[in-house]
């Protein structure tokens, strides 16, 4: 059950936030600036690539690497394929994971390694394998780790991960906002130099400014009635989030939101892109999870029994190209099945800025839901 009174208690939220998730979300803009500075100091801005890589491979553990690959692949488009190397192993522990390069990789390909750990033996083996095959290797990880030494020793480029002192107090959540931006920002700067996407220093500064603006609007001190993230968290209490996205940038933001809900608050969510989402989820909205399916069982014990779980559509929209939109059809489908809809649409700006806003608001919402629904 969601403790809505906690949402409007900054002191209570701070006390419940043992992993500094709110602080990391609020300081996302600062993390982008620090990560951009680390990239510049590592020499990313001075790189003069001969041309675009044939393919970009990304390796790393957990949700952060998955989401980084998703975001970079979306932003790069068809310029060069961006592929995440999925690990194998018997457990999600640093010592158990292994990564393998595809057989076709060679000197015209680029390997990116993104990890908030840096001690994984499997990534050290992957670095050695890439060196033998002639791949260019760029890694973002904490400084002073075995991976940092391995990459530097094999003539790769290492960028120290932008960390905060409180990152070391508790194990980092893979979906923590600070982790994403610390890993993503240097790689955005790198792929800008290769010509795969557009992320010059001034664009990254605008991303940081947009993240700061969201933190001002959605921070713990802002009341629920005027706070989009707290409102969304309250709306998702006892609901199954059905996340529909529209627009290029909204896709990875929606997938990250679903992953953050699952990891941080234990809330399951389904996600799909419009217009295909309308066909994919129409049966779901018409089934037992529909809002009008047994909306209020008269004989239910209001004290001992939790309310029935019903779907709620969360529509994340970027401005679609050409003005074509499936949003009216999405609202109509939800209304037909008495399913409530929550909508988020970023303010105008560049592609990176609007993407950052969608990620930031949904990050805040996932954290608020996790804190206000945690047992105490």
mmCIF file of C-alpha atoms in Angstrom:
data_model
loop_
_atom_site.group_PDB
_atom_site.id
_atom_site.type_symbol
_atom_site.label_atom_id
_atom_site.label_comp_id
_atom_site.label_asym_id
_atom_site.label_seq_id
_atom_site.Cartn_x
_atom_site.Cartn_y
_atom_site.Cartn_z
ATOM 1 C CA UNK A 1 0.000 0.000 0.000
ATOM 2 C CA UNK A 2 1.202 3.479 -0.856
ATOM 3 C CA UNK A 3 1.689 5.882 2.050
ATOM 4 C CA UNK A 4 0.532 9.076 0.314
ATOM 5 C CA UNK A 5 1.292 11.166 3.408
ATOM 6 C CA UNK A 6 4.968 10.283 2.994
ATOM 7 C CA UNK A 7 5.028 11.843 -0.462
ATOM 8 C CA UNK A 8 4.493 15.287 1.048
ATOM 9 C CA UNK A 9 7.000 14.810 3.840
ATOM 10 C CA UNK A 10 10.525 15.654 2.619
ATOM 11 C CA UNK A 11 11.937 14.582 5.973
ATOM 12 C CA UNK A 12 10.121 11.249 5.832
ATOM 13 C CA UNK A 13 11.275 10.621 2.272
ATOM 14 C CA UNK A 14 14.873 11.354 3.238
ATOM 15 C CA UNK A 15 14.638 8.986 6.198
ATOM 16 C CA UNK A 16 13.200 6.207 4.033
ATOM 17 C CA UNK A 17 15.755 6.701 1.241
ATOM 18 C CA UNK A 18 18.538 4.402 2.449
ATOM 19 C CA UNK A 19 20.135 4.142 -1.024
ATOM 20 C CA UNK A 20 20.214 7.902 -1.748
ATOM 21 C CA UNK A 21 17.986 7.366 -4.797
ATOM 22 C CA UNK A 22 16.295 10.758 -4.504
ATOM 23 C CA UNK A 23 19.604 12.513 -4.093
ATOM 24 C CA UNK A 24 20.998 10.741 -7.134
ATOM 25 C CA UNK A 25 17.919 11.693 -9.161
ATOM 26 C CA UNK A 26 18.081 15.325 -8.096
ATOM 27 C CA UNK A 27 21.798 15.533 -8.879
ATOM 28 C CA UNK A 28 21.533 13.970 -12.345
ATOM 29 C CA UNK A 29 22.385 17.291 -14.002
ATOM 30 C CA UNK A 30 25.545 17.646 -11.933
ATOM 31 C CA UNK A 31 26.474 14.069 -12.789
ATOM 32 C CA UNK A 32 26.184 14.850 -16.512
ATOM 33 C CA UNK A 33 28.500 17.858 -16.141
ATOM 34 C CA UNK A 34 31.073 15.848 -14.179
ATOM 35 C CA UNK A 35 30.946 12.953 -16.641
ATOM 36 C CA UNK A 36 31.356 15.349 -19.590
ATOM 37 C CA UNK A 37 34.383 16.880 -17.879
ATOM 38 C CA UNK A 38 35.907 13.437 -17.285
ATOM 39 C CA UNK A 39 35.397 12.602 -20.961
ATOM 40 C CA UNK A 40 37.094 15.832 -22.023
ATOM 41 C CA UNK A 41 40.018 15.231 -19.643
ATOM 42 C CA UNK A 42 40.414 11.704 -21.020
ATOM 43 C CA UNK A 43 40.846 13.177 -24.500
ATOM 44 C CA UNK A 44 37.515 12.281 -26.089
ATOM 45 C CA UNK A 45 37.142 15.761 -27.570
ATOM 46 C CA UNK A 46 40.554 15.501 -29.258
ATOM 47 C CA UNK A 47 39.807 12.250 -31.080
ATOM 48 C CA UNK A 48 39.913 12.348 -34.876
ATOM 49 C CA UNK A 49 38.431 9.053 -36.108
ATOM 50 C CA UNK A 50 39.158 7.932 -39.657
ATOM 51 C CA UNK A 51 35.475 7.196 -40.174
ATOM 52 C CA UNK A 52 32.455 5.597 -38.656
ATOM 53 C CA UNK A 53 32.897 2.140 -37.121
ATOM 54 C CA UNK A 54 31.233 -0.719 -38.960
ATOM 55 C CA UNK A 55 29.462 -1.761 -35.754
ATOM 56 C CA UNK A 56 29.334 -0.633 -32.146
ATOM 57 C CA UNK A 57 29.255 -3.319 -29.454
ATOM 58 C CA UNK A 58 28.370 -2.536 -25.838
ATOM 59 C CA UNK A 59 29.151 -4.771 -22.884
ATOM 60 C CA UNK A 60 28.435 -4.359 -19.203
ATOM 61 C CA UNK A 61 26.395 -5.832 -16.381
ATOM 62 C CA UNK A 62 22.775 -5.179 -15.500
ATOM 63 C CA UNK A 63 20.143 -2.650 -16.430
ATOM 64 C CA UNK A 64 22.552 0.279 -16.766
ATOM 65 C CA UNK A 65 24.423 -1.311 -19.678
ATOM 66 C CA UNK A 66 21.189 -2.506 -21.270
ATOM 67 C CA UNK A 67 19.629 0.943 -21.096
ATOM 68 C CA UNK A 68 22.819 2.639 -22.292
ATOM 69 C CA UNK A 69 22.867 0.390 -25.350
ATOM 70 C CA UNK A 70 19.155 1.015 -25.961
ATOM 71 C CA UNK A 71 19.574 4.792 -25.766
ATOM 72 C CA UNK A 72 22.682 4.905 -27.937
ATOM 73 C CA UNK A 73 21.127 2.599 -30.528
ATOM 74 C CA UNK A 74 18.009 4.766 -30.714
ATOM 75 C CA UNK A 75 19.968 8.001 -31.028
ATOM 76 C CA UNK A 76 22.432 6.588 -33.579
ATOM 77 C CA UNK A 77 19.674 5.246 -35.813
ATOM 78 C CA UNK A 78 20.883 3.382 -38.867
ATOM 79 C CA UNK A 79 24.347 4.988 -38.916
ATOM 80 C CA UNK A 80 26.051 1.914 -37.481
ATOM 81 C CA UNK A 81 24.441 -1.060 -35.755
ATOM 82 C CA UNK A 82 24.593 -0.742 -31.950
ATOM 83 C CA UNK A 83 24.483 -4.165 -30.318
ATOM 84 C CA UNK A 84 24.583 -5.093 -26.656
ATOM 85 C CA UNK A 85 26.654 -8.161 -25.838
ATOM 86 C CA UNK A 86 24.478 -10.118 -23.422
ATOM 87 C CA UNK A 87 26.457 -11.902 -20.690
ATOM 88 C CA UNK A 88 26.237 -15.563 -19.810
ATOM 89 C CA UNK A 89 26.757 -17.112 -16.403
ATOM 90 C CA UNK A 90 25.137 -18.937 -13.520
ATOM 91 C CA UNK A 91 24.481 -15.835 -11.414
ATOM 92 C CA UNK A 92 24.403 -12.022 -11.807
ATOM 93 C CA UNK A 93 27.599 -11.711 -9.775
ATOM 94 C CA UNK A 94 30.705 -9.934 -11.012
ATOM 95 C CA UNK A 95 32.776 -13.095 -10.969
ATOM 96 C CA UNK A 96 30.200 -15.263 -12.740
ATOM 97 C CA UNK A 97 29.489 -13.223 -15.871
ATOM 98 C CA UNK A 98 31.213 -13.784 -19.194
ATOM 99 C CA UNK A 99 31.021 -11.899 -22.506
ATOM 100 C CA UNK A 100 32.029 -13.120 -25.967
ATOM 101 C CA UNK A 101 32.703 -11.173 -29.144
ATOM 102 C CA UNK A 102 30.835 -12.316 -32.267
ATOM 103 C CA UNK A 103 33.030 -14.158 -34.728
ATOM 104 C CA UNK A 104 32.725 -11.470 -37.386
ATOM 105 C CA UNK A 105 34.185 -8.604 -35.303
ATOM 106 C CA UNK A 106 37.491 -7.051 -36.241
ATOM 107 C CA UNK A 107 39.551 -3.889 -36.523
ATOM 108 C CA UNK A 108 36.762 -1.797 -38.077
ATOM 109 C CA UNK A 109 34.469 -2.285 -35.076
ATOM 110 C CA UNK A 110 34.191 -0.412 -31.769
ATOM 111 C CA UNK A 111 33.723 -2.036 -28.349
ATOM 112 C CA UNK A 112 32.257 0.072 -25.561
ATOM 113 C CA UNK A 113 32.370 -1.190 -21.975
ATOM 114 C CA UNK A 114 30.103 0.451 -19.403
ATOM 115 C CA UNK A 115 30.077 -0.746 -15.795
ATOM 116 C CA UNK A 116 29.647 0.834 -12.356
ATOM 117 C CA UNK A 117 31.836 -1.942 -10.908
ATOM 118 C CA UNK A 118 35.026 -2.506 -12.890
ATOM 119 C CA UNK A 119 36.139 -5.707 -11.140
ATOM 120 C CA UNK A 120 34.396 -8.197 -13.438
ATOM 121 C CA UNK A 121 36.895 -10.856 -14.639
ATOM 122 C CA UNK A 122 34.688 -11.449 -17.670
ATOM 123 C CA UNK A 123 35.136 -7.868 -18.841
ATOM 124 C CA UNK A 124 38.911 -8.153 -18.405
ATOM 125 C CA UNK A 125 38.879 -11.258 -20.619
ATOM 126 C CA UNK A 126 36.685 -9.428 -23.143
ATOM 127 C CA UNK A 127 39.183 -6.542 -23.260
ATOM 128 C CA UNK A 128 42.021 -8.963 -23.970
ATOM 129 C CA UNK A 129 39.975 -10.703 -26.678
ATOM 130 C CA UNK A 130 39.175 -7.356 -28.319
ATOM 131 C CA UNK A 131 42.852 -6.360 -28.245
ATOM 132 C CA UNK A 132 43.860 -9.573 -30.009
ATOM 133 C CA UNK A 133 41.278 -8.981 -32.734
ATOM 134 C CA UNK A 134 42.231 -5.343 -33.210
ATOM 135 C CA UNK A 135 39.001 -3.730 -31.988
ATOM 136 C CA UNK A 136 39.084 -0.226 -30.581
ATOM 137 C CA UNK A 137 38.054 -0.377 -26.920
ATOM 138 C CA UNK A 138 36.574 2.472 -24.864
ATOM 139 C CA UNK A 139 35.514 1.878 -21.274
ATOM 140 C CA UNK A 140 33.669 3.877 -18.629
ATOM 141 C CA UNK A 141 34.134 2.497 -15.114
ATOM 142 C CA UNK A 142 35.299 3.638 -11.670
ATOM 143 C CA UNK A 143 38.903 4.793 -11.557
ATOM 144 C CA UNK A 144 41.529 2.527 -9.989
ATOM 145 C CA UNK A 145 39.720 -0.695 -10.863
ATOM 146 C CA UNK A 146 41.225 -3.724 -12.635
ATOM 147 C CA UNK A 147 39.251 -2.841 -15.768
ATOM 148 C CA UNK A 148 40.803 0.630 -15.864
ATOM 149 C CA UNK A 149 44.280 -0.896 -15.796
ATOM 150 C CA UNK A 150 43.401 -3.534 -18.404
ATOM 151 C CA UNK A 151 41.961 -1.051 -20.907
ATOM 152 C CA UNK A 152 44.811 1.408 -20.493
ATOM 153 C CA UNK A 153 47.350 -1.407 -20.815
ATOM 154 C CA UNK A 154 45.807 -2.637 -24.071
ATOM 155 C CA UNK A 155 45.933 0.816 -25.722
ATOM 156 C CA UNK A 156 42.259 1.462 -25.239
ATOM 157 C CA UNK A 157 40.641 4.652 -23.989
ATOM 158 C CA UNK A 158 39.486 4.698 -20.380
ATOM 159 C CA UNK A 159 37.130 7.357 -18.977
ATOM 160 C CA UNK A 160 36.721 7.455 -15.180
ATOM 161 C CA UNK A 161 33.089 7.110 -14.152
ATOM 162 C CA UNK A 162 31.609 10.167 -12.446
ATOM 163 C CA UNK A 163 30.822 8.978 -8.932
ATOM 164 C CA UNK A 164 29.475 10.623 -5.790
ATOM 165 C CA UNK A 165 30.632 9.938 -2.207
ATOM 166 C CA UNK A 166 27.292 8.381 -1.276
ATOM 167 C CA UNK A 167 27.601 5.843 -4.118
ATOM 168 C CA UNK A 168 29.837 3.789 -1.833
ATOM 169 C CA UNK A 169 27.505 3.757 1.171
ATOM 170 C CA UNK A 170 25.099 1.168 -0.261
ATOM 171 C CA UNK A 171 25.231 -1.212 -3.263
ATOM 172 C CA UNK A 172 24.320 0.737 -6.386
ATOM 173 C CA UNK A 173 20.951 -0.023 -7.947
ATOM 174 C CA UNK A 174 21.380 -0.768 -11.641
ATOM 175 C CA UNK A 175 18.476 1.581 -12.434
ATOM 176 C CA UNK A 176 19.791 4.390 -10.226
ATOM 177 C CA UNK A 177 19.698 7.682 -12.201
ATOM 178 C CA UNK A 178 23.256 8.619 -11.311
ATOM 179 C CA UNK A 179 24.566 5.353 -12.728
ATOM 180 C CA UNK A 180 22.825 5.829 -16.078
ATOM 181 C CA UNK A 181 24.038 9.374 -16.680
ATOM 182 C CA UNK A 182 27.566 8.639 -15.439
ATOM 183 C CA UNK A 183 27.918 5.820 -17.975
ATOM 184 C CA UNK A 184 25.922 7.335 -20.826
ATOM 185 C CA UNK A 185 27.364 10.855 -20.990
ATOM 186 C CA UNK A 186 30.997 9.982 -21.942
ATOM 187 C CA UNK A 187 29.739 7.562 -24.588
ATOM 188 C CA UNK A 188 27.473 10.233 -26.059
ATOM 189 C CA UNK A 189 30.514 12.516 -26.319
ATOM 190 C CA UNK A 190 32.529 9.715 -27.933
ATOM 191 C CA UNK A 191 29.907 8.779 -30.538
ATOM 192 C CA UNK A 192 29.515 12.460 -31.357
ATOM 193 C CA UNK A 193 33.180 12.449 -32.369
ATOM 194 C CA UNK A 194 32.616 9.388 -34.578
ATOM 195 C CA UNK A 195 29.658 11.046 -36.294
ATOM 196 C CA UNK A 196 27.111 8.421 -35.216
ATOM 197 C CA UNK A 197 24.985 10.926 -33.332
ATOM 198 C CA UNK A 198 24.937 14.593 -32.398
ATOM 199 C CA UNK A 199 25.955 15.340 -28.813
ATOM 200 C CA UNK A 200 28.449 18.236 -28.761
ATOM 201 C CA UNK A 201 29.448 19.824 -25.436
ATOM 202 C CA UNK A 202 26.758 22.513 -25.646
ATOM 203 C CA UNK A 203 24.069 19.852 -26.170
ATOM 204 C CA UNK A 204 25.257 17.956 -23.090
ATOM 205 C CA UNK A 205 25.134 21.184 -21.103
ATOM 206 C CA UNK A 206 21.517 21.669 -22.216
ATOM 207 C CA UNK A 207 20.778 18.120 -21.045
ATOM 208 C CA UNK A 208 22.219 18.979 -17.630
ATOM 209 C CA UNK A 209 20.140 22.168 -17.505
ATOM 210 C CA UNK A 210 16.965 20.238 -18.389
ATOM 211 C CA UNK A 211 17.691 17.680 -15.665
ATOM 212 C CA UNK A 212 18.166 20.510 -13.172
ATOM 213 C CA UNK A 213 14.856 22.034 -14.227
ATOM 214 C CA UNK A 214 13.039 18.725 -13.693
ATOM 215 C CA UNK A 215 14.654 18.391 -10.275
ATOM 216 C CA UNK A 216 13.269 21.804 -9.326
ATOM 217 C CA UNK A 217 9.732 20.836 -10.446
ATOM 218 C CA UNK A 218 9.722 17.258 -9.147
ATOM 219 C CA UNK A 219 11.911 17.424 -6.043
ATOM 220 C CA UNK A 220 10.844 16.201 -2.567
ATOM 221 C CA UNK A 221 9.953 19.714 -1.366
ATOM 222 C CA UNK A 222 7.364 20.221 -4.142
ATOM 223 C CA UNK A 223 3.848 19.190 -3.091
ATOM 224 C CA UNK A 224 2.111 16.318 -4.846
ATOM 225 C CA UNK A 225 -0.617 18.453 -6.433
ATOM 226 C CA UNK A 226 1.964 20.413 -8.444
ATOM 227 C CA UNK A 227 4.572 17.654 -8.778
ATOM 228 C CA UNK A 228 4.180 15.500 -11.910
ATOM 229 C CA UNK A 229 6.405 12.710 -10.583
ATOM 230 C CA UNK A 230 4.657 12.419 -7.199
ATOM 231 C CA UNK A 231 1.269 12.538 -8.925
ATOM 232 C CA UNK A 232 2.286 9.713 -11.258
ATOM 233 C CA UNK A 233 3.600 7.646 -8.347
ATOM 234 C CA UNK A 234 0.290 8.055 -6.494
ATOM 235 C CA UNK A 235 -1.669 7.138 -9.626
ATOM 236 C CA UNK A 236 0.341 3.933 -10.064
ATOM 237 C CA UNK A 237 -0.317 2.664 -6.530
ATOM 238 C CA UNK A 238 -2.123 -0.693 -6.741
ATOM 239 C CA UNK A 239 -2.071 -0.492 -10.548
ATOM 240 C CA UNK A 240 -0.429 -2.398 -13.367
ATOM 241 C CA UNK A 241 1.385 0.264 -15.417
ATOM 242 C CA UNK A 242 0.775 -0.199 -19.134
ATOM 243 C CA UNK A 243 3.432 2.087 -20.601
ATOM 244 C CA UNK A 244 2.765 3.280 -24.137
ATOM 245 C CA UNK A 245 5.375 5.406 -25.874
ATOM 246 C CA UNK A 246 5.224 7.597 -28.962
ATOM 247 C CA UNK A 247 8.146 9.267 -30.654
ATOM 248 C CA UNK A 248 11.714 8.096 -31.175
ATOM 249 C CA UNK A 249 13.051 9.336 -27.842
ATOM 250 C CA UNK A 250 10.117 8.082 -25.799
ATOM 251 C CA UNK A 251 10.774 4.408 -26.589
ATOM 252 C CA UNK A 252 13.931 3.910 -24.515
ATOM 253 C CA UNK A 253 12.534 6.192 -21.795
ATOM 254 C CA UNK A 254 9.493 3.925 -21.462
ATOM 255 C CA UNK A 255 11.593 0.779 -21.346
ATOM 256 C CA UNK A 256 13.820 2.307 -18.681
ATOM 257 C CA UNK A 257 10.749 3.327 -16.665
ATOM 258 C CA UNK A 258 9.426 -0.235 -16.708
ATOM 259 C CA UNK A 259 12.823 -1.584 -15.606
ATOM 260 C CA UNK A 260 13.128 0.999 -12.813
ATOM 261 C CA UNK A 261 9.625 0.211 -11.524
ATOM 262 C CA UNK A 262 10.476 -3.487 -11.343
ATOM 263 C CA UNK A 263 13.879 -3.050 -9.687
ATOM 264 C CA UNK A 264 13.198 -0.201 -7.294
ATOM 265 C CA UNK A 265 9.602 -0.801 -6.171
ATOM 266 C CA UNK A 266 8.840 -4.340 -7.298
ATOM 267 C CA UNK A 267 6.046 -3.056 -9.551
ATOM 268 C CA UNK A 268 5.528 -5.091 -12.740
ATOM 269 C CA UNK A 269 4.893 -3.110 -15.908
ATOM 270 C CA UNK A 270 4.379 -3.798 -19.588
ATOM 271 C CA UNK A 271 5.667 -1.461 -22.275
ATOM 272 C CA UNK A 272 5.122 -1.072 -26.018
ATOM 273 C CA UNK A 273 5.356 1.602 -28.687
ATOM 274 C CA UNK A 274 2.390 3.185 -30.424
ATOM 275 C CA UNK A 275 0.630 2.419 -32.675
ATOM 276 C CA UNK A 276 1.489 -1.309 -32.338
ATOM 277 C CA UNK A 277 0.740 -1.124 -28.595
ATOM 278 C CA UNK A 278 -2.968 -0.746 -29.342
ATOM 279 C CA UNK A 279 -3.160 -4.211 -30.885
ATOM 280 C CA UNK A 280 -0.632 -5.779 -28.530
ATOM 281 C CA UNK A 281 -2.439 -4.692 -25.345
ATOM 282 C CA UNK A 282 -6.095 -4.518 -26.372
ATOM 283 C CA UNK A 283 -6.814 -7.981 -24.922
ATOM 284 C CA UNK A 284 -5.026 -7.009 -21.707
ATOM 285 C CA UNK A 285 -7.270 -3.969 -21.238
ATOM 286 C CA UNK A 286 -10.373 -6.062 -21.962
ATOM 287 C CA UNK A 287 -9.423 -8.878 -19.561
ATOM 288 C CA UNK A 288 -9.542 -9.266 -15.786
ATOM 289 C CA UNK A 289 -7.096 -6.376 -15.304
ATOM 290 C CA UNK A 290 -9.494 -3.903 -16.901
ATOM 291 C CA UNK A 291 -10.699 -1.180 -14.576
ATOM 292 C CA UNK A 292 -14.348 -2.150 -15.066
ATOM 293 C CA UNK A 293 -13.683 -5.822 -14.267
ATOM 294 C CA UNK A 294 -15.210 -6.242 -10.796
ATOM 295 C CA UNK A 295 -14.467 -2.583 -9.917
ATOM 296 C CA UNK A 296 -15.597 -2.866 -6.318
ATOM 297 C CA UNK A 297 -16.494 -6.206 -4.788
ATOM 298 C CA UNK A 298 -19.073 -5.388 -2.110
ATOM 299 C CA UNK A 299 -18.021 -8.385 -0.016
ATOM 300 C CA UNK A 300 -14.272 -7.601 -0.046
ATOM 301 C CA UNK A 301 -12.738 -6.991 3.376
ATOM 302 C CA UNK A 302 -11.546 -3.373 3.125
ATOM 303 C CA UNK A 303 -9.056 -3.855 5.990
ATOM 304 C CA UNK A 304 -7.548 -7.279 5.336
ATOM 305 C CA UNK A 305 -7.739 -7.529 1.552
ATOM 306 C CA UNK A 306 -5.786 -5.375 -0.865
ATOM 307 C CA UNK A 307 -7.737 -3.738 -3.698
ATOM 308 C CA UNK A 308 -7.819 -5.585 -7.004
ATOM 309 C CA UNK A 309 -4.974 -4.807 -9.403
ATOM 310 C CA UNK A 310 -6.173 -2.898 -12.459
ATOM 311 C CA UNK A 311 -4.332 -1.549 -15.469
ATOM 312 C CA UNK A 312 -3.436 2.110 -15.865
ATOM 313 C CA UNK A 313 -2.069 3.444 -19.132
ATOM 314 C CA UNK A 314 0.997 5.693 -18.909
ATOM 315 C CA UNK A 315 1.409 7.563 -22.189
ATOM 316 C CA UNK A 316 4.924 8.922 -22.711
ATOM 317 C CA UNK A 317 5.033 11.150 -25.756
ATOM 318 C CA UNK A 318 7.746 12.921 -27.626
ATOM 319 C CA UNK A 319 6.597 15.042 -30.534
ATOM 320 C CA UNK A 320 6.166 12.566 -33.426
ATOM 321 C CA UNK A 321 7.619 13.392 -36.820
ATOM 322 C CA UNK A 322 5.191 14.795 -39.351
ATOM 323 C CA UNK A 323 2.541 15.474 -36.752
ATOM 324 C CA UNK A 324 1.152 11.947 -37.075
ATOM 325 C CA UNK A 325 -0.008 10.642 -33.713
ATOM 326 C CA UNK A 326 -1.843 7.606 -32.377
ATOM 327 C CA UNK A 327 -2.537 9.327 -29.049
ATOM 328 C CA UNK A 328 -6.258 9.946 -29.756
ATOM 329 C CA UNK A 329 -6.748 6.279 -30.629
ATOM 330 C CA UNK A 330 -4.845 5.292 -27.477
ATOM 331 C CA UNK A 331 -7.051 7.460 -25.281
ATOM 332 C CA UNK A 332 -10.169 6.111 -26.969
ATOM 333 C CA UNK A 333 -9.117 2.493 -26.440
ATOM 334 C CA UNK A 334 -8.374 3.125 -22.767
ATOM 335 C CA UNK A 335 -11.664 4.996 -22.303
ATOM 336 C CA UNK A 336 -13.582 2.161 -23.948
ATOM 337 C CA UNK A 337 -12.324 -0.177 -21.225
ATOM 338 C CA UNK A 338 -12.687 2.370 -18.392
ATOM 339 C CA UNK A 339 -8.894 2.418 -18.011
ATOM 340 C CA UNK A 340 -7.405 5.645 -16.609
ATOM 341 C CA UNK A 341 -4.592 7.359 -18.494
ATOM 342 C CA UNK A 342 -1.586 9.303 -17.198
ATOM 343 C CA UNK A 343 0.269 11.410 -19.773
ATOM 344 C CA UNK A 344 3.741 12.916 -19.842
ATOM 345 C CA UNK A 345 5.042 15.121 -22.652
ATOM 346 C CA UNK A 346 8.314 17.052 -22.456
ATOM 347 C CA UNK A 347 8.737 20.727 -23.167
ATOM 348 C CA UNK A 348 10.163 21.697 -26.533
ATOM 349 C CA UNK A 349 13.864 21.237 -27.121
ATOM 350 C CA UNK A 350 16.442 19.091 -28.839
ATOM 351 C CA UNK A 351 16.178 15.317 -28.992
ATOM 352 C CA UNK A 352 18.606 14.806 -26.101
ATOM 353 C CA UNK A 353 16.808 17.370 -23.942
ATOM 354 C CA UNK A 354 13.345 15.893 -24.411
ATOM 355 C CA UNK A 355 14.700 12.408 -23.797
ATOM 356 C CA UNK A 356 16.398 13.588 -20.612
ATOM 357 C CA UNK A 357 13.163 15.149 -19.350
ATOM 358 C CA UNK A 358 11.118 11.998 -19.900
ATOM 359 C CA UNK A 359 13.760 9.900 -18.160
ATOM 360 C CA UNK A 360 14.085 12.325 -15.251
ATOM 361 C CA UNK A 361 10.348 12.632 -14.505
ATOM 362 C CA UNK A 362 9.811 8.869 -14.676
ATOM 363 C CA UNK A 363 12.939 8.276 -12.567
ATOM 364 C CA UNK A 364 11.517 10.525 -9.864
ATOM 365 C CA UNK A 365 8.160 8.732 -10.104
ATOM 366 C CA UNK A 366 9.767 5.283 -9.762
ATOM 367 C CA UNK A 367 11.762 6.423 -6.723
ATOM 368 C CA UNK A 368 8.737 8.021 -5.024
ATOM 369 C CA UNK A 369 6.688 4.878 -5.601
ATOM 370 C CA UNK A 370 9.494 2.736 -4.167
ATOM 371 C CA UNK A 371 9.915 4.878 -1.048
ATOM 372 C CA UNK A 372 6.229 5.419 -0.312
ATOM 373 C CA UNK A 373 5.278 1.764 -0.774
ATOM 374 C CA UNK A 374 8.210 0.190 1.073
ATOM 375 C CA UNK A 375 7.313 -1.662 4.310
ATOM 376 C CA UNK A 376 8.315 0.147 7.471
#
